[in-house]
XYZ file of N, CA, C and O in Angstrom:
244
model
N -2.799 14.181 -8.689
C -3.969 13.355 -8.729
C -4.412 13.065 -7.297
O -3.623 12.608 -6.482
N -5.652 13.322 -7.012
C -6.182 13.104 -5.661
C -6.420 11.621 -5.425
O -6.839 10.889 -6.323
N -6.131 11.145 -4.212
C -6.387 9.737 -3.901
C -7.878 9.445 -3.902
O -8.702 10.322 -3.666
N -8.232 8.212 -4.157
C -9.622 7.776 -4.128
C -9.990 7.488 -2.690
O -9.286 6.777 -1.989
N -11.077 8.062 -2.225
C -11.525 7.849 -0.859
C -12.712 6.885 -0.854
O -13.491 6.844 -1.806
N -12.880 6.098 0.213
C -13.980 5.132 0.273
C -15.346 5.755 0.054
O -16.242 5.100 -0.470
N -15.517 7.004 0.447
C -16.818 7.639 0.294
C -17.157 7.917 -1.177
O -18.311 8.086 -1.524
N -16.156 7.955 -2.019
C -16.387 8.198 -3.439
C -16.845 6.913 -4.122
O -16.637 5.819 -3.632
N -17.441 7.061 -5.277
C -17.887 5.898 -6.035
C -16.684 5.243 -6.702
O -16.214 5.680 -7.736
N -16.173 4.192 -6.100
C -14.975 3.524 -6.605
C -15.211 2.852 -7.944
O -14.303 2.617 -8.702
N -16.458 2.514 -8.235
C -16.749 1.779 -9.462
C -16.579 2.629 -10.712
O -16.396 2.099 -11.793
N -16.614 3.949 -10.565
C -16.463 4.805 -11.729
C -15.100 5.484 -11.782
O -14.830 6.223 -12.710
N -14.255 5.233 -10.780
C -12.924 5.843 -10.777
C -12.075 5.213 -11.874
O -12.085 4.003 -12.053
N -11.337 6.031 -12.614
C -10.450 5.482 -13.646
C -9.432 4.521 -13.019
O -8.962 4.729 -11.906
N -9.112 3.490 -13.751
C -8.198 2.460 -13.241
C -6.872 3.055 -12.799
O -6.337 2.674 -11.754
N -6.333 4.004 -13.537
C -5.050 4.588 -13.165
C -5.144 5.335 -11.841
O -4.219 5.315 -11.045
N -6.264 5.987 -11.594
C -6.452 6.690 -10.332
C -6.475 5.697 -9.173
O -5.871 5.936 -8.125
N -7.123 4.574 -9.356
C -7.175 3.540 -8.327
C -5.786 2.953 -8.110
O -5.340 2.783 -6.965
N -5.082 2.642 -9.190
C -3.720 2.109 -9.079
C -2.807 3.106 -8.371
O -1.992 2.721 -7.529
N -2.939 4.368 -8.707
C -2.122 5.399 -8.080
C -2.392 5.472 -6.575
O -1.456 5.552 -5.773
N -3.644 5.424 -6.179
C -3.997 5.462 -4.758
C -3.454 4.228 -4.037
O -2.950 4.324 -2.909
N -3.538 3.085 -4.691
C -3.007 1.851 -4.091
C -1.491 1.918 -3.938
O -0.950 1.518 -2.904
N -0.804 2.426 -4.946
C 0.661 2.560 -4.864
C 1.049 3.506 -3.737
O 1.964 3.222 -2.952
N 0.342 4.632 -3.632
C 0.637 5.597 -2.580
C 0.446 4.961 -1.195
O 1.279 5.138 -0.309
N -0.627 4.207 -1.023
C -0.887 3.554 0.265
C 0.213 2.548 0.589
O 0.682 2.485 1.732
N 0.626 1.758 -0.388
C 1.689 0.784 -0.147
C 3.008 1.462 0.193
O 3.733 0.994 1.082
N 3.320 2.554 -0.481
C 4.553 3.287 -0.154
C 4.504 3.797 1.283
O 5.509 3.733 1.998
N 3.344 4.279 1.707
C 3.219 4.774 3.083
C 3.381 3.643 4.091
O 4.014 3.816 5.130
N 2.824 2.485 3.792
C 2.931 1.333 4.695
C 4.366 0.823 4.757
O 4.848 0.422 5.808
N 5.059 0.852 3.633
C 6.426 0.349 3.573
C 7.453 1.333 4.127
O 8.601 0.951 4.352
N 7.057 2.567 4.361
C 7.971 3.567 4.902
C 8.523 3.104 6.247
O 7.829 2.476 7.040
N 9.787 3.410 6.505
C 10.433 3.000 7.753
C 9.738 3.549 8.989
O 9.832 2.971 10.069
N 9.036 4.662 8.851
C 8.345 5.279 9.981
C 6.899 4.798 10.129
O 6.183 5.242 11.019
N 6.467 3.882 9.277
C 5.095 3.399 9.306
C 4.790 2.656 10.603
O 5.540 1.782 11.030
N 3.667 3.008 11.224
C 3.245 2.298 12.428
C 2.875 0.849 12.106
O 3.012 -0.027 12.946
N 2.396 0.607 10.910
C 2.092 -0.774 10.519
C 3.352 -1.617 10.522
O 3.374 -2.721 11.056
N 4.384 -1.087 9.915
C 5.642 -1.831 9.844
C 6.261 -2.014 11.223
O 6.880 -3.032 11.505
N 6.077 -1.036 12.094
C 6.713 -1.094 13.409
C 5.905 -1.866 14.435
O 6.479 -2.536 15.292
N 4.592 -1.768 14.399
C 3.797 -2.311 15.485
C 2.916 -3.493 15.166
O 2.554 -4.251 16.061
N 2.541 -3.661 13.915
C 1.576 -4.700 13.598
C 2.207 -5.955 13.024
O 1.577 -6.992 12.984
N 3.409 -5.854 12.565
C 4.054 -6.994 11.920
C 5.041 -7.613 12.895
O 5.885 -6.929 13.470
N 4.921 -8.913 13.076
C 5.862 -9.645 13.929
C 7.247 -9.523 13.308
O 7.423 -9.707 12.104
N 8.232 -9.211 14.123
C 9.594 -9.005 13.604
C 10.124 -10.222 12.857
O 10.905 -10.086 11.916
N 9.713 -11.408 13.232
C 10.182 -12.608 12.537
C 9.581 -12.712 11.137
O 10.150 -13.372 10.277
N 8.439 -12.054 10.911
C 7.766 -12.099 9.611
C 7.955 -10.828 8.798
O 7.459 -10.739 7.676
N 8.645 -9.848 9.343
C 8.728 -8.527 8.715
C 9.335 -8.567 7.318
O 8.816 -7.933 6.404
N 10.409 -9.295 7.123
C 11.063 -9.336 5.801
C 10.138 -9.952 4.761
O 10.008 -9.428 3.646
N 9.484 -11.036 5.107
C 8.557 -11.686 4.172
C 7.370 -10.773 3.869
O 6.931 -10.661 2.723
N 6.862 -10.105 4.900
C 5.741 -9.189 4.740
C 6.106 -8.059 3.775
O 5.349 -7.733 2.864
N 7.303 -7.489 3.956
C 7.756 -6.417 3.068
C 7.917 -6.916 1.627
O 7.570 -6.218 0.685
N 8.448 -8.122 1.458
C 8.614 -8.692 0.118
C 7.265 -8.864 -0.565
O 7.120 -8.579 -1.756
N 6.285 -9.336 0.181
C 4.952 -9.526 -0.397
C 4.342 -8.195 -0.806
O 3.738 -8.087 -1.884
N 4.499 -7.176 0.015
C 3.988 -5.857 -0.339
C 4.727 -5.285 -1.548
O 4.121 -4.633 -2.408
N 6.033 -5.536 -1.656
C 6.800 -5.091 -2.817
C 6.306 -5.765 -4.090
O 6.240 -5.126 -5.149
N 5.946 -7.044 -3.994
C 5.395 -7.746 -5.165
C 4.088 -7.116 -5.615
O 3.854 -6.935 -6.812
N 3.242 -6.785 -4.669
C 1.980 -6.131 -5.000
C 2.254 -4.773 -5.637
O 1.638 -4.419 -6.655
N 3.178 -4.031 -5.067
C 3.520 -2.707 -5.596
C 4.031 -2.814 -7.026
O 3.617 -2.031 -7.895
N 4.894 -3.770 -7.291
C 5.406 -3.954 -8.664
C 4.280 -4.325 -9.634
O 4.276 -3.893 -10.781
N 3.319 -5.106 -9.171
C 2.197 -5.497 -10.034
C 1.323 -4.306 -10.390
O 0.676 -4.302 -11.441
N 1.317 -3.282 -9.562
C 0.499 -2.095 -9.810
C 1.170 -1.088 -10.733
O 0.561 -0.101 -11.104
N 2.417 -1.298 -11.106
C 3.114 -0.353 -11.985
C 2.791 -0.602 -13.419
O 2.338 -1.555 -13.851
């Protein structure tokens, strides 16, 4: 399944396709090699930030 891109009409995309794209994005952000995880998140807040993203990911399943 191809990810939904901003240039596409998001309003007509099937809900599962949108959920799938969101899950894929969250998995990429949560990856240990993610620049977001390494550079944008304060180390003191990293665990809480990851927990919050995990909650969102679980809600999308």
